[in-house]
Amino acid sequence: MCGVAGYIDKTELEKNKILKCLKLMKLRGPNQQSFSNHYFKDKSLSLFASRLSIIDLNQRSNQPIKDKNLTLIYNGEIYNYLELKSELIKKGVKFKTGSDSEVLLKSYRVWGSKCVSKFEGMWSFAIYDEIKKLLFVSKDRFGEKPLYYYYKNNSFIFGSEVKYILHLGSKKNLHKLNLEKLKNYLVNGYKVLNKNDETFFKNIKKLEAGTNLYLNLKNMSIKFEKYEKKNSLISPNNHSIKQNINNVRSLLENSLKLRLRSDVPVAFCLSGGIDSSSLVSIATKKFNKKVKCFSIIDSDPKYDEEKNIDLIKKDTGCEVEKIYLGEKKNFFGRLENLISGHDSPISTLAYYVHSFISENASKQNFKVILSGTGADEILTGYYDHFLLHLYETKNNKNFLENLNFWKKHIRPLVRNPILRNPDLYIKNKNFRDHVTFNNDTFNKFLKRRINLRFKEKKYSPSLLKNRMMNELFHESVPINLHEDDLNSMNYSIENRSPFLDTNLVKYCLSIKNQNYIQNGYGKFILREAVKGYVQNDVRLDRVKKGFNANLKTMINFKKFNLCNYLSESKDLKKIIDIKKIKNLDLEKNYTNSINKFVFSLINLKIFLKKFTI
């Protein structure tokens, strides 16, 4: 795991800029920082790498890695590197290190850009070919590892974090804010932030997941290639439920086995839900690992999962460090530091909270932490999935049975009034207002309102499957991965997501729609697959709490005046009507959507203070 950056321009970088860039990269890679310079006619190319040593801790695996005409800088892990290494050795390839980085570079030499189709892992990397004068850049299928870039006026700058690009490039070109995206974040929330390649900076883009980029230095032309079509992930299978359960169990075990490969200590996030509980339980019972977990405990019963956490601890014998939330004396200071580290507003309060896990794990010298990201999106984990399932099965003979299970077991748990209507999609299959809940109300706070039309990409004719794919590629998972990466790397920790294994994702998305939910249980296939691993009370717990927290836990709104706080920002006043904030009653009717909106307002104020309009 590392940080990477690159610079191509007619103007050569000054030494102090190079050294400052490496210093900025140190958190992502505290073990080693270095760079290499390359020249072609009137162009200068600098490649930067900052290493967090996870596999082959020896300095022989430091970056940039050079192999004849090829130079690699790489952020990520190729989990199946041992299998690929064996395959390459059979082809006569020789290795000097035990790293996955060298396997990646040799794979490119043998298979060219098609090597990425062989990789199981997470990555953003760049390989420069001195002979072809070609820069090859790639990002993993699900976007676990970030890569941003600026491309204009024969200049190309890229990096794992936006701050590297801001530092290496011209302030005039790069520090322009994307006001429409900032408004979109405020009004529509985090689920709309990954609908395109835009960032909060007007001239900086993000490389999309599953994409290769080719930059020809001879003419500075750029080409993008989607190396794996998202639609290919949903070819249906005709297996029985029993076969699906067995196959998901086997695939999850194999995914976790690969992601436990590490030459440094590994820890787990444990929320108390079925996803993280499955990972911890398999690691202890299948792989006999002595597991250390980190858990957040909120006093708000809507988010408190301490009971389940204690059950998993007792059942598996894992060690759990509980981090109790309360009114934080340094809430605003910590949030400012996070926003500076992320170069963006924090998408949800959950990722302010998540930062405590990274901080505590780092203090105990953990360098890798595993989480349950992706399970909800590939195995049906949200309450609206039940209603989409009712729509999909409306003509099936067991529809009434499904409906009755939902009425008995699920409707009493649902707080959102919209999602308490079983006919929601049956009457209107295009309904999506719950995704950006209350955005019409929040739009009224803007001085210039935005278009509220919500767009969903089409991957499948199935409503349920299409919703899951949009959550996986555009709404929930990309934001979770973005925040996970930045929070973890801020404390020099690598985050891994076993549910985002290519074979596991493909298989889960191939399951028949009617089989995802059974007997009033979402994630039915997963619950059955981990039978014998996960403690039964946790395995069969239908309550979906989600990893979140209440802002009131951290701010005393009786003492804190939101309107006065926001009024301090001249830049914020250009975007919102501060006077209308007085109409927000933070003592009465404090809903989940208000919680998110207020957190976003505070974030926006801090972000604008750092990056003025």
CSV table of C-alpha atoms in Angstrom, one decimal, residues 146-421:
chain,number,residue,atom,x,y,z
A,146,PRO,CA,-8.2,6.3,-5.7
A,147,LEU,CA,-6.5,8.2,-8.5
A,148,TYR,CA,-7.1,11.8,-9.5
A,149,TYR,CA,-5.7,13.7,-12.5
A,150,TYR,CA,-5.4,17.0,-14.2
A,151,TYR,CA,-5.1,17.1,-18.0
A,152,LYS,CA,-4.9,20.4,-19.8
A,153,ASN,CA,-2.6,22.4,-22.1
A,154,ASN,CA,-0.1,19.5,-22.7
A,155,SER,CA,0.2,19.0,-18.9
A,156,PHE,CA,-0.8,15.8,-17.1
A,157,ILE,CA,-0.6,15.5,-13.3
A,158,PHE,CA,-2.0,12.6,-11.2
A,159,GLY,CA,-2.0,11.3,-7.7
A,160,SER,CA,-3.6,9.2,-5.0
A,161,GLU,CA,-4.8,12.4,-3.3
A,162,VAL,CA,-6.0,15.7,-4.7
A,163,LYS,CA,-3.5,17.6,-2.5
A,164,TYR,CA,-0.6,16.2,-4.5
A,165,ILE,CA,-2.0,17.6,-7.7
A,166,LEU,CA,-2.8,21.0,-6.1
A,167,HIS,CA,0.8,21.2,-5.0
A,168,LEU,CA,2.5,20.1,-8.2
A,169,GLY,CA,0.3,22.2,-10.5
A,170,SER,CA,-0.5,25.8,-11.1
A,171,LYS,CA,-2.7,27.3,-8.3
A,172,LYS,CA,-4.5,29.4,-10.9
A,173,ASN,CA,-5.6,26.3,-12.8
A,174,LEU,CA,-6.2,23.9,-10.0
A,175,HIS,CA,-7.8,25.8,-7.1
A,176,LYS,CA,-11.1,26.6,-8.8
A,177,LEU,CA,-13.9,25.0,-6.8
A,178,ASN,CA,-16.7,23.0,-8.4
A,179,LEU,CA,-19.7,25.0,-6.8
A,180,GLU,CA,-22.3,22.8,-8.5
A,181,LYS,CA,-20.9,19.7,-6.9
A,182,LEU,CA,-20.7,21.4,-3.5
A,183,LYS,CA,-24.4,22.3,-3.8
A,184,ASN,CA,-25.2,18.8,-4.9
A,185,TYR,CA,-23.5,17.4,-1.9
A,186,LEU,CA,-25.4,19.7,0.4
A,187,VAL,CA,-28.8,19.2,-1.0
A,188,ASN,CA,-28.8,15.6,-2.3
A,189,GLY,CA,-26.3,14.0,0.0
A,190,TYR,CA,-23.4,11.6,-0.6
A,191,LYS,CA,-25.2,9.2,-2.9
A,192,VAL,CA,-24.9,11.6,-5.9
A,193,LEU,CA,-21.2,12.3,-5.5
A,194,ASN,CA,-20.0,9.5,-7.8
A,195,LYS,CA,-22.4,9.8,-10.7
A,196,ASN,CA,-19.5,11.1,-12.9
A,197,ASP,CA,-15.8,11.8,-12.8
A,198,GLU,CA,-16.0,15.2,-11.3
A,199,THR,CA,-14.4,16.3,-8.0
A,200,PHE,CA,-14.9,19.3,-5.7
A,201,PHE,CA,-12.2,21.0,-7.9
A,202,LYS,CA,-13.3,22.2,-11.3
A,203,ASN,CA,-10.3,21.0,-13.3
A,204,ILE,CA,-9.4,17.9,-11.4
A,205,LYS,CA,-11.1,14.6,-12.4
A,206,LYS,CA,-11.1,11.1,-10.8
A,207,LEU,CA,-10.2,8.1,-12.9
A,208,GLU,CA,-13.3,5.9,-12.9
A,209,ALA,CA,-13.2,2.3,-11.5
A,210,GLY,CA,-12.3,-0.5,-13.9
A,211,THR,CA,-10.5,2.0,-16.3
A,212,ASN,CA,-7.2,2.0,-18.0
A,213,LEU,CA,-5.7,5.3,-19.2
A,214,TYR,CA,-3.0,5.5,-21.9
A,215,LEU,CA,-1.0,8.7,-22.3
A,216,ASN,CA,1.2,9.0,-25.3
A,217,LEU,CA,4.0,11.4,-24.5
A,218,LYS,CA,4.9,11.9,-28.2
A,219,ASN,CA,1.7,14.0,-28.8
A,220,MET,CA,0.2,14.1,-25.2
A,221,SER,CA,-2.9,12.3,-26.5
A,222,ILE,CA,-5.0,10.5,-23.9
A,223,LYS,CA,-7.2,7.4,-24.3
A,224,PHE,CA,-9.5,5.7,-21.8
A,225,GLU,CA,-10.4,2.0,-21.8
A,226,LYS,CA,-13.0,0.2,-19.7
A,227,TYR,CA,-11.3,-3.2,-19.3
A,228,GLU,CA,-14.3,-5.0,-17.9
A,229,LYS,CA,-17.9,-4.2,-18.7
A,230,LYS,CA,-20.1,-3.8,-15.6
A,231,ASN,CA,-23.0,-5.7,-17.4
A,232,SER,CA,-20.7,-8.8,-17.5
A,233,LEU,CA,-21.1,-9.0,-13.7
A,234,ILE,CA,-24.8,-10.0,-13.9
A,235,SER,CA,-25.0,-13.1,-16.1
A,236,PRO,CA,-27.7,-15.2,-14.4
A,237,ASN,CA,-27.2,-18.6,-12.9
A,238,ASN,CA,-29.9,-21.3,-12.5
A,239,HIS,CA,-28.5,-22.9,-9.3
A,240,SER,CA,-30.7,-23.9,-6.5
A,241,ILE,CA,-30.8,-21.9,-3.2
A,242,LYS,CA,-28.7,-24.7,-1.6
A,243,GLN,CA,-26.1,-24.5,-4.4
A,244,ASN,CA,-26.0,-20.7,-4.1
A,245,ILE,CA,-25.5,-20.9,-0.3
A,246,ASN,CA,-22.6,-23.4,-0.7
A,247,ASN,CA,-20.9,-21.4,-3.5
A,248,VAL,CA,-21.2,-18.1,-1.6
A,249,ARG,CA,-19.7,-19.7,1.5
A,250,SER,CA,-16.8,-21.1,-0.5
A,251,LEU,CA,-16.1,-17.9,-2.4
A,252,LEU,CA,-16.2,-15.8,0.8
A,253,GLU,CA,-13.8,-18.1,2.5
A,254,ASN,CA,-11.4,-17.9,-0.4
A,255,SER,CA,-11.7,-14.1,-0.6
A,256,LEU,CA,-10.9,-13.8,3.1
A,257,LYS,CA,-8.0,-16.2,2.8
A,258,LEU,CA,-6.4,-14.1,0.1
A,259,ARG,CA,-7.0,-10.8,2.0
A,260,LEU,CA,-5.4,-12.2,5.1
A,261,ARG,CA,-2.1,-12.3,3.2
A,262,SER,CA,0.2,-9.9,5.0
A,263,ASP,CA,3.6,-9.6,6.5
A,264,VAL,CA,2.3,-7.1,9.1
A,265,PRO,CA,-0.5,-7.4,11.7
A,266,VAL,CA,-4.1,-7.4,10.5
A,267,ALA,CA,-7.2,-6.1,12.4
A,268,PHE,CA,-10.9,-6.0,11.8
A,269,CYS,CA,-13.7,-3.4,12.0
A,270,LEU,CA,-16.6,-5.0,14.0
A,271,SER,CA,-19.9,-3.2,13.8
A,272,GLY,CA,-22.1,-6.0,15.2
A,273,GLY,CA,-23.9,-6.5,11.9
A,274,ILE,CA,-23.9,-9.7,9.8
A,275,ASP,CA,-21.2,-8.5,7.4
A,276,SER,CA,-18.3,-7.7,9.7
A,277,SER,CA,-19.4,-10.5,12.1
A,278,SER,CA,-19.1,-13.0,9.2
A,279,LEU,CA,-15.5,-11.9,8.5
A,280,VAL,CA,-14.4,-12.1,12.1
A,281,SER,CA,-16.1,-15.4,12.7
A,282,ILE,CA,-14.6,-17.1,9.5
A,283,ALA,CA,-11.1,-15.7,10.3
A,284,THR,CA,-11.2,-17.2,13.8
A,285,LYS,CA,-13.0,-20.5,13.2
A,286,LYS,CA,-11.8,-21.3,9.7
A,287,PHE,CA,-8.3,-19.8,9.6
A,288,ASN,CA,-7.6,-20.0,13.3
A,289,LYS,CA,-6.5,-16.4,13.5
A,290,LYS,CA,-6.2,-14.5,16.7
A,291,VAL,CA,-8.3,-11.5,15.9
A,292,LYS,CA,-8.2,-7.9,17.2
A,293,CYS,CA,-11.3,-5.9,16.5
A,294,PHE,CA,-12.2,-2.2,16.8
A,295,SER,CA,-15.8,-1.2,17.4
A,296,ILE,CA,-17.7,2.1,17.7
A,297,ILE,CA,-20.3,2.3,20.5
A,298,ASP,CA,-22.9,5.1,20.3
A,299,SER,CA,-25.3,5.8,23.2
A,300,ASP,CA,-28.1,6.4,20.7
A,301,PRO,CA,-30.1,3.1,20.6
A,302,LYS,CA,-30.7,3.6,16.8
A,303,TYR,CA,-27.0,3.0,16.2
A,304,ASP,CA,-25.9,1.0,19.3
A,305,GLU,CA,-24.8,-2.5,18.4
A,306,GLU,CA,-22.8,-3.3,21.6
A,307,LYS,CA,-25.0,-6.3,22.4
A,308,ASN,CA,-24.1,-8.1,19.1
A,309,ILE,CA,-20.5,-7.1,19.4
A,310,ASP,CA,-20.3,-8.7,22.8
A,311,LEU,CA,-22.0,-11.9,21.4
A,312,ILE,CA,-19.4,-12.1,18.7
A,313,LYS,CA,-16.5,-11.5,21.1
A,314,LYS,CA,-17.7,-14.3,23.4
A,315,ASP,CA,-18.4,-16.7,20.6
A,316,THR,CA,-15.1,-16.2,18.7
A,317,GLY,CA,-12.7,-15.3,21.5
A,318,CYS,CA,-11.6,-12.2,19.5
A,319,GLU,CA,-10.3,-9.2,21.3
A,320,VAL,CA,-12.5,-6.1,21.0
A,321,GLU,CA,-11.5,-2.5,21.6
A,322,LYS,CA,-14.6,-0.5,22.1
A,323,ILE,CA,-14.6,3.2,21.2
A,324,TYR,CA,-17.4,5.0,23.0
A,325,LEU,CA,-18.8,8.2,21.4
A,326,GLY,CA,-19.8,11.1,23.5
A,327,GLU,CA,-19.8,14.9,23.3
A,328,LYS,CA,-16.3,15.5,21.9
A,329,LYS,CA,-14.5,18.5,23.2
A,330,ASN,CA,-12.4,18.7,20.0
A,331,PHE,CA,-15.2,17.8,17.5
A,332,PHE,CA,-14.6,20.8,15.2
A,333,GLY,CA,-10.8,20.6,15.4
A,334,ARG,CA,-10.8,17.0,14.5
A,335,LEU,CA,-13.3,17.6,11.7
A,336,GLU,CA,-11.1,20.4,10.3
A,337,ASN,CA,-8.1,18.0,10.3
A,338,LEU,CA,-10.1,15.4,8.5
A,339,ILE,CA,-11.4,17.8,5.8
A,340,SER,CA,-7.8,19.0,5.3
A,341,GLY,CA,-6.6,15.4,4.9
A,342,HIS,CA,-9.4,14.5,2.5
A,343,ASP,CA,-9.3,17.7,0.5
A,344,SER,CA,-13.1,17.5,0.5
A,345,PRO,CA,-16.1,17.6,2.9
A,346,ILE,CA,-16.6,14.4,4.8
A,347,SER,CA,-19.5,12.6,3.1
A,348,THR,CA,-21.3,11.4,6.2
A,349,LEU,CA,-21.0,11.5,10.0
A,350,ALA,CA,-20.2,7.8,9.8
A,351,TYR,CA,-16.8,8.6,8.4
A,352,TYR,CA,-16.0,11.1,11.1
A,353,VAL,CA,-16.7,8.3,13.5
A,354,HIS,CA,-14.8,5.7,11.4
A,355,SER,CA,-11.6,7.9,11.8
A,356,PHE,CA,-11.5,6.9,15.5
A,357,ILE,CA,-11.1,3.2,14.4
A,358,SER,CA,-8.2,4.1,12.2
A,359,GLU,CA,-6.6,6.2,14.9
A,360,ASN,CA,-6.9,3.6,17.6
A,361,ALA,CA,-5.7,0.8,15.3
A,362,SER,CA,-2.6,2.9,14.3
A,363,LYS,CA,-1.7,3.5,18.0
A,364,GLN,CA,-1.5,-0.3,18.3
A,365,ASN,CA,0.7,-0.7,15.2
A,366,PHE,CA,-1.8,-2.3,13.0
A,367,LYS,CA,-1.1,-1.7,9.3
A,368,VAL,CA,-4.1,-3.6,7.7
A,369,ILE,CA,-7.7,-3.5,8.7
A,370,LEU,CA,-10.6,-5.4,7.1
A,371,SER,CA,-14.2,-4.2,6.8
A,372,GLY,CA,-17.6,-5.5,5.5
A,373,THR,CA,-18.0,-2.9,2.7
A,374,GLY,CA,-20.0,-4.2,-0.3
A,375,ALA,CA,-22.1,-6.9,1.3
A,376,ASP,CA,-25.3,-4.8,1.4
A,377,GLU,CA,-25.0,-4.0,-2.3
A,378,ILE,CA,-24.4,-7.5,-3.6
A,379,LEU,CA,-26.6,-9.5,-1.2
A,380,THR,CA,-29.5,-7.2,-0.4
A,381,GLY,CA,-28.9,-5.3,2.8
A,382,TYR,CA,-31.2,-2.3,2.7
A,383,TYR,CA,-34.8,-1.8,3.6
A,384,ASP,CA,-35.8,-0.7,0.1
A,385,HIS,CA,-34.5,-4.0,-1.3
A,386,PHE,CA,-37.4,-5.7,0.4
A,387,LEU,CA,-39.9,-3.5,-1.6
A,388,LEU,CA,-38.0,-4.1,-4.8
A,389,HIS,CA,-38.1,-7.8,-4.0
A,390,LEU,CA,-41.9,-7.6,-3.6
A,391,TYR,CA,-42.1,-5.9,-7.0
A,392,GLU,CA,-39.9,-8.6,-8.6
A,393,THR,CA,-42.0,-11.4,-7.1
A,394,LYS,CA,-45.5,-9.8,-7.5
A,395,ASN,CA,-46.6,-12.4,-10.0
A,396,ASN,CA,-45.0,-15.4,-8.2
A,397,LYS,CA,-47.1,-17.9,-6.3
A,398,ASN,CA,-45.3,-17.0,-3.0
A,399,PHE,CA,-45.9,-13.3,-3.3
A,400,LEU,CA,-48.4,-13.2,-0.4
A,401,GLU,CA,-46.1,-15.2,1.8
A,402,ASN,CA,-43.3,-12.7,1.1
A,403,LEU,CA,-45.6,-9.8,1.8
A,404,ASN,CA,-46.8,-11.3,5.1
A,405,PHE,CA,-43.2,-11.9,6.2
A,406,TRP,CA,-42.3,-8.3,5.4
A,407,LYS,CA,-45.4,-7.0,7.3
A,408,LYS,CA,-44.6,-9.1,10.3
A,409,HIS,CA,-40.8,-8.8,10.5
A,410,ILE,CA,-39.6,-5.8,8.5
A,411,ARG,CA,-42.1,-3.0,8.5
A,412,PRO,CA,-41.9,-2.5,12.3
A,413,LEU,CA,-38.2,-1.9,11.9
A,414,VAL,CA,-38.4,0.8,9.2
A,415,ARG,CA,-38.3,4.4,10.3
A,416,ASN,CA,-38.5,6.0,6.9
A,417,PRO,CA,-42.3,6.4,6.2
A,418,ILE,CA,-41.8,6.1,2.5
A,419,LEU,CA,-40.3,2.6,2.8
A,420,ARG,CA,-43.2,1.4,4.9
A,421,ASN,CA,-45.4,1.1,1.8
